[in-house]
Short mmCIF file of N, CA, C and O in Angstrom, two decimals:
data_model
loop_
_atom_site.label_atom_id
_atom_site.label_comp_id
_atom_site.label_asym_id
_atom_site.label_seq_id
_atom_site.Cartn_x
_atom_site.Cartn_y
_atom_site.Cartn_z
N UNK E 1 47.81 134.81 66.41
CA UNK E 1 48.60 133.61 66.38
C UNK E 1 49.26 133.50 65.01
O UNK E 1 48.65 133.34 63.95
N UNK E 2 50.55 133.60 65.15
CA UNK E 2 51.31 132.79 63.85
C UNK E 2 51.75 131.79 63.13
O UNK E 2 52.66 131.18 63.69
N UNK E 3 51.42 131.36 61.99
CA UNK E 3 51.29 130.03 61.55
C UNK E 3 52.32 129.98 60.26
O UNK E 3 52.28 129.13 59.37
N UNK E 4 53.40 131.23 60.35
CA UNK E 4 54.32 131.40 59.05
C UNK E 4 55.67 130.69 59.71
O UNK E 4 55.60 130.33 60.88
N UNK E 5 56.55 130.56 59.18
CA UNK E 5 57.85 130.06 59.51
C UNK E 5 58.65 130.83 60.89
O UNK E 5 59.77 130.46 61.23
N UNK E 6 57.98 131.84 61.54
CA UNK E 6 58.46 132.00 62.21
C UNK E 6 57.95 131.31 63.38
O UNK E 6 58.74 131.03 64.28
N UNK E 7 56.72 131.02 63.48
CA UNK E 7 56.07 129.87 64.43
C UNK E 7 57.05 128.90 64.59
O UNK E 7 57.69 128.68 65.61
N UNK E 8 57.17 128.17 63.20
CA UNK E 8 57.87 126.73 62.85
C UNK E 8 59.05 127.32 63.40
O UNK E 8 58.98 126.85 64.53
N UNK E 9 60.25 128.12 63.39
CA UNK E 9 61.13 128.14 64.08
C UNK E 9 61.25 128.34 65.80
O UNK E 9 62.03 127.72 66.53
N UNK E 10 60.35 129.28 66.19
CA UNK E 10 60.03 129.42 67.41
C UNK E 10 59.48 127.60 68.39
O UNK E 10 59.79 127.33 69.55
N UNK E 11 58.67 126.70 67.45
CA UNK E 11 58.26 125.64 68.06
C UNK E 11 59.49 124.89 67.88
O UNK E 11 59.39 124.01 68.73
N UNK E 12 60.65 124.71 67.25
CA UNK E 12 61.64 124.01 66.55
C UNK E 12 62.38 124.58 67.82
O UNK E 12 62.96 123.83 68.60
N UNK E 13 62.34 125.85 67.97
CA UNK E 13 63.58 126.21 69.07
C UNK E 13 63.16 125.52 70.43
O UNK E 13 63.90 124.72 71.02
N UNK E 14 62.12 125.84 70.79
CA UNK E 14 61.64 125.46 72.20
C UNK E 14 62.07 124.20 72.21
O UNK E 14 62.82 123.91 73.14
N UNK E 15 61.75 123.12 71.21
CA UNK E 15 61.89 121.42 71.69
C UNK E 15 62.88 121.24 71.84
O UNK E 15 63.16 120.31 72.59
N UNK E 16 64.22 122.19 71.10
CA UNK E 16 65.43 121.81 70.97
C UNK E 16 66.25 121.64 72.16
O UNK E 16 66.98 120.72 72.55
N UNK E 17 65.61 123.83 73.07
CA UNK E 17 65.87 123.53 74.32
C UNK E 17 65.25 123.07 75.15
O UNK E 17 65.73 123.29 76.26
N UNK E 18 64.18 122.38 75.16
CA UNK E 18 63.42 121.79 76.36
C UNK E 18 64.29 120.13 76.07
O UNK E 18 64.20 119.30 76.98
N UNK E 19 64.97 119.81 74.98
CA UNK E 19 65.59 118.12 74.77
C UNK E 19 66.78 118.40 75.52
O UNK E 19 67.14 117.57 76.35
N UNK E 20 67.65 119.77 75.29
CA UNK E 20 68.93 120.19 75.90
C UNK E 20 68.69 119.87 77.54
O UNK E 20 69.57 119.22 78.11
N UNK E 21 67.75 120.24 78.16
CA UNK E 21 67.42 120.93 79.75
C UNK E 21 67.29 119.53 79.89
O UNK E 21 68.04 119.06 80.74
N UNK E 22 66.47 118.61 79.23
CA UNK E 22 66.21 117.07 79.52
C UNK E 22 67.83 116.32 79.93
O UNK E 22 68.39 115.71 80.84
N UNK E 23 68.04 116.81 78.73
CA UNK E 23 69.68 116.26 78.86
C UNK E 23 70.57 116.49 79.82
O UNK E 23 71.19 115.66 80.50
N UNK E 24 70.59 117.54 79.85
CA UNK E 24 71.51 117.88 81.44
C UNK E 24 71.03 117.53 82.70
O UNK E 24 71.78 117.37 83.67
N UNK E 25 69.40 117.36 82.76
CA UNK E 25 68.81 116.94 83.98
C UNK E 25 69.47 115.40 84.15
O UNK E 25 69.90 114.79 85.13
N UNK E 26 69.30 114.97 82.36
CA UNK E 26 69.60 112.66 82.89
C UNK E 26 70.73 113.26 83.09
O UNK E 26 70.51 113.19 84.30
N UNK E 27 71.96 113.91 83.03
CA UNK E 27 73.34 113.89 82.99
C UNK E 27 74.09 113.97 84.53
O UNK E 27 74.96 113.29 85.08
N UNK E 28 73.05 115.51 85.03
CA UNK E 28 73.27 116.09 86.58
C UNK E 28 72.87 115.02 87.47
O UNK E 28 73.35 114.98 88.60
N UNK E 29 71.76 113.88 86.95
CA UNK E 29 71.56 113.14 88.26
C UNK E 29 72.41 111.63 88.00
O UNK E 29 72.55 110.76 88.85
N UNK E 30 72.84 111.60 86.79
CA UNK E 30 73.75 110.62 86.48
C UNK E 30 74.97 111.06 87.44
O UNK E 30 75.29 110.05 88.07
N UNK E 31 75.52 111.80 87.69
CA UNK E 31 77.07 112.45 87.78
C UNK E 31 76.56 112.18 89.12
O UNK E 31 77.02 111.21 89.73
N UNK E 32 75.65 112.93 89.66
CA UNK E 32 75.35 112.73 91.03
C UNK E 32 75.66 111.26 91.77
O UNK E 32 76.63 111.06 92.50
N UNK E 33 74.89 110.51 91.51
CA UNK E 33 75.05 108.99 91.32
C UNK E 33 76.75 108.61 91.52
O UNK E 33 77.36 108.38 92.56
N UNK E 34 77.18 108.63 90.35
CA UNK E 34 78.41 108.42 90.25
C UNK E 34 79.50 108.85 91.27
O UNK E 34 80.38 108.04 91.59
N UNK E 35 79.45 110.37 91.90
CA UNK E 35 80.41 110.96 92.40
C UNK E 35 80.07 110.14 94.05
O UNK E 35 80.97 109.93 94.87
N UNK E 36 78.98 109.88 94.22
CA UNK E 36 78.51 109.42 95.64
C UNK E 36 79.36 107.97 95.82
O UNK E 36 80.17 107.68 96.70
N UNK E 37 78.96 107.28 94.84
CA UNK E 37 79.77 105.93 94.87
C UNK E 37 81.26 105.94 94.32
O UNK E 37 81.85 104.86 94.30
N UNK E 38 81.78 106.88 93.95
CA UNK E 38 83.27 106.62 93.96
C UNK E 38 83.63 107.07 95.39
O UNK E 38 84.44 106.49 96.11
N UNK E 39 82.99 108.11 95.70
CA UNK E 39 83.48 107.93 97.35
C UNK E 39 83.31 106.73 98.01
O UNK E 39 84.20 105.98 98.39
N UNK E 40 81.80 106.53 98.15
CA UNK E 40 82.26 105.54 98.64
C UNK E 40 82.80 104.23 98.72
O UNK E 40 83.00 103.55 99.74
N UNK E 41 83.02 103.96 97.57
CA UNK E 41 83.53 102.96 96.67
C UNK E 41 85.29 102.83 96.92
O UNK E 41 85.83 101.73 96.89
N UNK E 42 86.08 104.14 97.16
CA UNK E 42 87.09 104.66 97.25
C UNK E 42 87.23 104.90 98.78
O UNK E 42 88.39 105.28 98.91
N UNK E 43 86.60 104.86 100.07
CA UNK E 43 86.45 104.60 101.28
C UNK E 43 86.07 103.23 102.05
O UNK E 43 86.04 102.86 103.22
N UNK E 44 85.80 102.66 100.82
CA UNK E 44 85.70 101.29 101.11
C UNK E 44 86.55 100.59 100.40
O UNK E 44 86.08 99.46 100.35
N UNK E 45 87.49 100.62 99.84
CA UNK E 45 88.78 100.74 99.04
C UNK E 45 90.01 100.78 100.22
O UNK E 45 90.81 99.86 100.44
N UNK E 46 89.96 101.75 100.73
CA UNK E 46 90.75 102.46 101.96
C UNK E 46 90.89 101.30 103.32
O UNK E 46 91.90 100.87 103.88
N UNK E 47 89.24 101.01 103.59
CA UNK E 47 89.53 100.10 104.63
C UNK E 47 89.97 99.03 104.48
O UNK E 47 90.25 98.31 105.43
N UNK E 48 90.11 98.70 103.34
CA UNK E 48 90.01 96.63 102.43
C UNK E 48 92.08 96.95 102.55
O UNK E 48 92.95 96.15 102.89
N UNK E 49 92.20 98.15 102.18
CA UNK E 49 93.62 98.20 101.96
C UNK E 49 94.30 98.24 103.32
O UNK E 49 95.50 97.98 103.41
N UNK E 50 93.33 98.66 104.71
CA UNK E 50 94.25 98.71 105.92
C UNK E 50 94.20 97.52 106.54
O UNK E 50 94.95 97.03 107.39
N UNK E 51 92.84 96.94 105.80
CA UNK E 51 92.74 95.50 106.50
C UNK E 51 93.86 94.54 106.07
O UNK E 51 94.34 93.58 106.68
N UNK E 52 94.11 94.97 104.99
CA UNK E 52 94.85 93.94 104.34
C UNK E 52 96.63 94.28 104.88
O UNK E 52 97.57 93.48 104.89
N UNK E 53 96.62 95.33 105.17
CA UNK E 53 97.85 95.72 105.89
C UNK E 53 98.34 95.05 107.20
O UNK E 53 99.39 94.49 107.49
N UNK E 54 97.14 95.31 107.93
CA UNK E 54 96.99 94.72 109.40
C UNK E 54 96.88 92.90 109.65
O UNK E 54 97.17 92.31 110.69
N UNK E 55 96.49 92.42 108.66
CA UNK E 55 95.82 91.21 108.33
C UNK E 55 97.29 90.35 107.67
O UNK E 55 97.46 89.19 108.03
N UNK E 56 98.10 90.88 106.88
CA UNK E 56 99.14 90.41 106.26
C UNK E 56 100.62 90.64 107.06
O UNK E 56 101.39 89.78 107.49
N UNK E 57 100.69 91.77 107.09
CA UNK E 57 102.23 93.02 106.95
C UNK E 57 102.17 93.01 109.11
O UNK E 57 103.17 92.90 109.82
N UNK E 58 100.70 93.16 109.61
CA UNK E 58 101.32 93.66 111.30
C UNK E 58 100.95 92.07 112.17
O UNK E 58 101.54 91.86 113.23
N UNK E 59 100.25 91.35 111.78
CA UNK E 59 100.05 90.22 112.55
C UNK E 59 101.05 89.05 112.26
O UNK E 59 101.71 89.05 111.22
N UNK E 60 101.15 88.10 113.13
CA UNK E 60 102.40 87.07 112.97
C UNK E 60 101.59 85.82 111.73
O UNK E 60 102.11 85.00 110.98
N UNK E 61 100.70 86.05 111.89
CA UNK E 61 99.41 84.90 111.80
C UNK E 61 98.42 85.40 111.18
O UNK E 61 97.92 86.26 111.90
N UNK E 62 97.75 85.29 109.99
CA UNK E 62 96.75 85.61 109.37
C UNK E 62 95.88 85.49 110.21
O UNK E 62 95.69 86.36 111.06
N UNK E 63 95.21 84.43 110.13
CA UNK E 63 94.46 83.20 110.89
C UNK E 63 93.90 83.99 112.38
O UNK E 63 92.69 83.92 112.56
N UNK E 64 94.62 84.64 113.31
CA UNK E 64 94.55 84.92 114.16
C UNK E 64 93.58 86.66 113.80
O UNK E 64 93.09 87.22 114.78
N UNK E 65 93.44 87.20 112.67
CA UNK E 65 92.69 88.17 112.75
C UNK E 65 91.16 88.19 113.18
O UNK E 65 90.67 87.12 113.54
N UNK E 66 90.36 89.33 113.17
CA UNK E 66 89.27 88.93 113.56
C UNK E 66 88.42 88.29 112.63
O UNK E 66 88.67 88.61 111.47
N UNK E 67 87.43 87.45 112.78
CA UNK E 67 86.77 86.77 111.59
C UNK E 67 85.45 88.60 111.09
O UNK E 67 84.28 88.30 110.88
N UNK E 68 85.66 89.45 111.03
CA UNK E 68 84.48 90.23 110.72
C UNK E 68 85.36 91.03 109.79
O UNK E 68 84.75 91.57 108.86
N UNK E 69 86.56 91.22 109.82
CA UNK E 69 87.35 91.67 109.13
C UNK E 69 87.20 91.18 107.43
O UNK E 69 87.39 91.86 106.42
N UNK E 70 86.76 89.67 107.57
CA UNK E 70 86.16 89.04 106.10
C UNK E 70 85.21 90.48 105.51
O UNK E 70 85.43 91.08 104.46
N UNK E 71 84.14 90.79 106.53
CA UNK E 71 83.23 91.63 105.18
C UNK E 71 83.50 92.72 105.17
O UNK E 71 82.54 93.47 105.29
N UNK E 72 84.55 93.23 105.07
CA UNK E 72 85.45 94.52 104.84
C UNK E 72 85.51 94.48 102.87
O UNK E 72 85.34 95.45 102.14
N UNK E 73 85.76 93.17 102.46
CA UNK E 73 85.94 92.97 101.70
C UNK E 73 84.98 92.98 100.64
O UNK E 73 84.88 93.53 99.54
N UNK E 74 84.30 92.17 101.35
CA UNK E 74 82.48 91.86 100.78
C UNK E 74 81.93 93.01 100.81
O UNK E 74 80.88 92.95 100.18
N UNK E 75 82.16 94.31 101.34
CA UNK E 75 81.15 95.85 101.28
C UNK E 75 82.03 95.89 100.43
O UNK E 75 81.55 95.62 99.33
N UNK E 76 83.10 96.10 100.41
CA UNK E 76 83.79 97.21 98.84
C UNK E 76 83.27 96.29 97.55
O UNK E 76 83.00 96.79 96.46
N UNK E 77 83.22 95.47 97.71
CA UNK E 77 83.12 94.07 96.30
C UNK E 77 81.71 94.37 96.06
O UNK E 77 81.43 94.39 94.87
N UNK E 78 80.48 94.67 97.08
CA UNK E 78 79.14 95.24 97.01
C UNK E 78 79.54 96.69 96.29
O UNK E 78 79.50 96.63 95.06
N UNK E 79 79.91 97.95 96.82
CA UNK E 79 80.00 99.16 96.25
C UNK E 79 80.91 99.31 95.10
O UNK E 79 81.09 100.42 94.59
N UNK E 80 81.45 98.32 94.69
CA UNK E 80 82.37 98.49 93.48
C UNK E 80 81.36 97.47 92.40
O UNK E 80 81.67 97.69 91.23
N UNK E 81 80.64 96.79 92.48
CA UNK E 81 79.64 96.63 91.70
C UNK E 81 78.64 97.74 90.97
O UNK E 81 78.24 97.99 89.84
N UNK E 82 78.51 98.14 91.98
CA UNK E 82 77.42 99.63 92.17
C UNK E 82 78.22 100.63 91.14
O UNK E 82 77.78 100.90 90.02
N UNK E 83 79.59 101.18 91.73
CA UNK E 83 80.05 101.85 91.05
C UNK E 83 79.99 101.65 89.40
O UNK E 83 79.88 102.42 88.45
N UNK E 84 80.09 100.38 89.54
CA UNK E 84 80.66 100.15 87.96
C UNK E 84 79.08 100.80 87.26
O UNK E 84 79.01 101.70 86.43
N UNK E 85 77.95 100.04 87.86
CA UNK E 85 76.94 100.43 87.13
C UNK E 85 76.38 102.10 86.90
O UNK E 85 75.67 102.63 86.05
N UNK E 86 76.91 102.46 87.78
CA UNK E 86 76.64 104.19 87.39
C UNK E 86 77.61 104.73 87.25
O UNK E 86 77.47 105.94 87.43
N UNK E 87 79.16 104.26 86.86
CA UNK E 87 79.92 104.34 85.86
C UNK E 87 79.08 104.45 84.13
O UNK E 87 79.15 105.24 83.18
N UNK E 88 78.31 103.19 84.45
CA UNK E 88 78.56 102.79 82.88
C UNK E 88 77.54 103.65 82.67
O UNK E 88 77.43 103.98 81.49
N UNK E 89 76.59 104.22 83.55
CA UNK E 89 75.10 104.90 83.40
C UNK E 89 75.28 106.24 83.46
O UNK E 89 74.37 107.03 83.22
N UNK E 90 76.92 106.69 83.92
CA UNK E 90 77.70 108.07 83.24
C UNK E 90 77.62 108.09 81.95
O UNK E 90 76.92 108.61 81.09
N UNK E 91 78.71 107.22 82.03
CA UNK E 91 79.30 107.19 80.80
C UNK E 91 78.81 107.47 79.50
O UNK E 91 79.25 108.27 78.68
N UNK E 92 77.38 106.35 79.41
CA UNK E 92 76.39 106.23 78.11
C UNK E 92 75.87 107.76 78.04
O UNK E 92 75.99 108.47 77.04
N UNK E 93 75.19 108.20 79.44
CA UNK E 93 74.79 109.40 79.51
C UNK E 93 75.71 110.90 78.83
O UNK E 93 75.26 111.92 78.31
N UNK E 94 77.11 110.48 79.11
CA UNK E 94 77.90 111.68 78.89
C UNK E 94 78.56 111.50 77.43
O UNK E 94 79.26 112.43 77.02
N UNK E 95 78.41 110.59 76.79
CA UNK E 95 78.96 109.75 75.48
C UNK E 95 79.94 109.70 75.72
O UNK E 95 80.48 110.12 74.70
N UNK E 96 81.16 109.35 76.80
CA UNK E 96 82.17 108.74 76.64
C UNK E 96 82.83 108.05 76.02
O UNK E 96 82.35 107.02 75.55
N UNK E 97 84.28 108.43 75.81
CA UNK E 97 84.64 106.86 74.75
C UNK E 97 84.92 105.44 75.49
O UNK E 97 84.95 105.48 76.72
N UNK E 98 85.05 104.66 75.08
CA UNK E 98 85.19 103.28 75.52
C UNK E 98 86.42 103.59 76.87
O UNK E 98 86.32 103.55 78.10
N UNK E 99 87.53 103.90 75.97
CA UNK E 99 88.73 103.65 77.09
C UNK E 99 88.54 105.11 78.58
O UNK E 99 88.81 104.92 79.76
N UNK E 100 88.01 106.41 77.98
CA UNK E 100 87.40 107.00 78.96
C UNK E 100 86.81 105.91 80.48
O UNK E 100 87.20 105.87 81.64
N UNK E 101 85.62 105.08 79.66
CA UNK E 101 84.82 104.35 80.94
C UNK E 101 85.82 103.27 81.43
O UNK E 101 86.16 103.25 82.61
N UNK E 102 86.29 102.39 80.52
CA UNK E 102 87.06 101.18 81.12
C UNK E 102 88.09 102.25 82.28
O UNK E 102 88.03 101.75 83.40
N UNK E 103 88.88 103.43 82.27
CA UNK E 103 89.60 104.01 82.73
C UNK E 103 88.96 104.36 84.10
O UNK E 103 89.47 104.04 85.18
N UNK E 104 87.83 105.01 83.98
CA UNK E 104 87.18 105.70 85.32
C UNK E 104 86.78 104.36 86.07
O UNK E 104 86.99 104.29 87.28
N UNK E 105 86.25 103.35 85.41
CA UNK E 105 85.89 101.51 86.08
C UNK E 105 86.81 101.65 87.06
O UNK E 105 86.64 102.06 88.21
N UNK E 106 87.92 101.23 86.47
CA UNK E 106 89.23 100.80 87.08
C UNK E 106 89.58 101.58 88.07
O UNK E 106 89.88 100.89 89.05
N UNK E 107 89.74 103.11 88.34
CA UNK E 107 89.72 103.76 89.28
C UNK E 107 89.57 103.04 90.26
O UNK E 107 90.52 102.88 91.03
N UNK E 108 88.28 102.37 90.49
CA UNK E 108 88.00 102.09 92.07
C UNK E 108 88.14 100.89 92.27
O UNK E 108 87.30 100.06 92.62
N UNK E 109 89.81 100.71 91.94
CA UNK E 109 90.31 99.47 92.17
C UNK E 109 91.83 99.65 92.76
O UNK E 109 92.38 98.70 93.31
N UNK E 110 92.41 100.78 92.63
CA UNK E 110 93.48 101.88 92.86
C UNK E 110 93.07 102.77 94.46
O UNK E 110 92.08 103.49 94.58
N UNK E 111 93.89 102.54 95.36
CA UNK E 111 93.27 103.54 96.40
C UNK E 111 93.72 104.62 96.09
O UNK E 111 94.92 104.75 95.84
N UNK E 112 92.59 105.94 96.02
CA UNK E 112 92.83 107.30 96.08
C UNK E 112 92.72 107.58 94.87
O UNK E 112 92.57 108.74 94.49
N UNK E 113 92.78 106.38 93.92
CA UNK E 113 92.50 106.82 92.30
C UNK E 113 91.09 107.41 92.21
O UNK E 113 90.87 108.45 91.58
N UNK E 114 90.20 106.76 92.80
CA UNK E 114 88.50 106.73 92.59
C UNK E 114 88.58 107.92 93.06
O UNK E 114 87.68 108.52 92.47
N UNK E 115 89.29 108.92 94.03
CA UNK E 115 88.90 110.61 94.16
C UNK E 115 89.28 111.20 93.19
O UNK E 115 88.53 111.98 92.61
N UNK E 116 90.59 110.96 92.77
CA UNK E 116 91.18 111.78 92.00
C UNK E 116 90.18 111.53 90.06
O UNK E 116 90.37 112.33 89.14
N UNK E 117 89.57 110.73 89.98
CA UNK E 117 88.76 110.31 88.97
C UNK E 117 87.40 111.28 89.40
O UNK E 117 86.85 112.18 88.77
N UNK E 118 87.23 110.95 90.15
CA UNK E 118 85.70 111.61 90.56
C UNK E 118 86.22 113.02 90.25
O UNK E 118 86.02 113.28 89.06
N UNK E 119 86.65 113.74 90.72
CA UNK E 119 87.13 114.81 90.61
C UNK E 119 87.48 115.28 89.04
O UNK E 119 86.83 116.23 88.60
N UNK E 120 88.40 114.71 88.25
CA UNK E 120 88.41 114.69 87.10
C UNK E 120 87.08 114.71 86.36
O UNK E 120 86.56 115.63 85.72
N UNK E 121 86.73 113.69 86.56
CA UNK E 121 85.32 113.17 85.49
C UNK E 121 84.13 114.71 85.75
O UNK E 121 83.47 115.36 84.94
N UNK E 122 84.29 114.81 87.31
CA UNK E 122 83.03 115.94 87.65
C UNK E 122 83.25 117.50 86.76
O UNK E 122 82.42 118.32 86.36
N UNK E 123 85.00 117.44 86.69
CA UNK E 123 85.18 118.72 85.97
C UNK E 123 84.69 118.13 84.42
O UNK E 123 83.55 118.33 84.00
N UNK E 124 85.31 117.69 83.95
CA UNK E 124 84.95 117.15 82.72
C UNK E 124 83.10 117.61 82.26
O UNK E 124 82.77 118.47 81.44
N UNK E 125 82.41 116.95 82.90
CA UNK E 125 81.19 116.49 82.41
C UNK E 125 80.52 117.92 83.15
O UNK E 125 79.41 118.19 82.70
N UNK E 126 81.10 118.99 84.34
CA UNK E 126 80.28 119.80 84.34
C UNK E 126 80.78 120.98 83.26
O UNK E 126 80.18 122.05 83.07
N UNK E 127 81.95 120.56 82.64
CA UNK E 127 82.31 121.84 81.57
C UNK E 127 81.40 121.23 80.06
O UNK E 127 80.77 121.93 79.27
N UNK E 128 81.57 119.92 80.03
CA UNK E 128 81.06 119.69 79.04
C UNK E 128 79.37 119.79 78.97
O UNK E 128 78.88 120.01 77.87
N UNK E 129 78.64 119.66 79.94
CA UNK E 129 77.03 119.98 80.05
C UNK E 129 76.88 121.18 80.81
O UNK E 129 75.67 121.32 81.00
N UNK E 130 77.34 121.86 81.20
CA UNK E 130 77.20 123.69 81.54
C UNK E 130 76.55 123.17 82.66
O UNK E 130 75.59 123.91 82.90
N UNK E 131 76.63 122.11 83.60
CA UNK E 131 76.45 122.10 85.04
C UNK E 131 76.69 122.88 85.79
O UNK E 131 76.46 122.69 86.98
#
């Protein structure tokens, strides 16, 4: 057993990469998280936008839509909560800058933005953590 500086570097290396492997593990299941709810966050985005098509733009009469058509609204307003929070639980995770997160937030408020973000962000963060 060795107890000279090459120990001390050999124990110095291991923690360094066993903190690295830690890191990419919170990162891979952060991203995970994230990419699930911009879909669906961004599919529930999709329907709020046809409802609102059908509801405004094809009926004579608001009023006359169906009353269930209301929680079309109320699920995306549920999953865009969600999003935001494993947004922000990316973000911290990946050290993002401020306008980075406020940017990817906002995504899933844009239809079709929240894919094209997911997509972005996933390249991003798997080049930047060797995912």
């Amino acid at each position: 057993m060795s107890t000279g500086p090459e120990a001390s570097t050999a124990t110095t290396s291991d923690k360094a990469t066993k903190a690295q492997a830690e890191k990419q593990k919170k990162v891979a299941s952060a991203l995970v998280r994230y990419r699930v709810l911009a879909w669906i966050t961004g599919l529930w985005l999709l329907f709020l936008t046809g409802e609102m098509v059908y509801k405004y733009l094809i009926l004579e009469n608001s009023a006359d839509a169906p009353s269930w058509l209301f929680y079309i609204g109320q699920i995306h307003g549920l999953f865009y909560m969600l999003y935001l929070v494993f947004t922000v639980d990316l973000a911290i995770k990946a050290r993002w800058k401020s306008g980075t997160t406020v940017a990817t937030a906002l995504a899933g408020t844009i239809p079709f933005l929240s894919f094209v973000f997911e997509h972005k962000r996933t390249i991003q963060v798997k080049s930047d953590y060797n995912l």
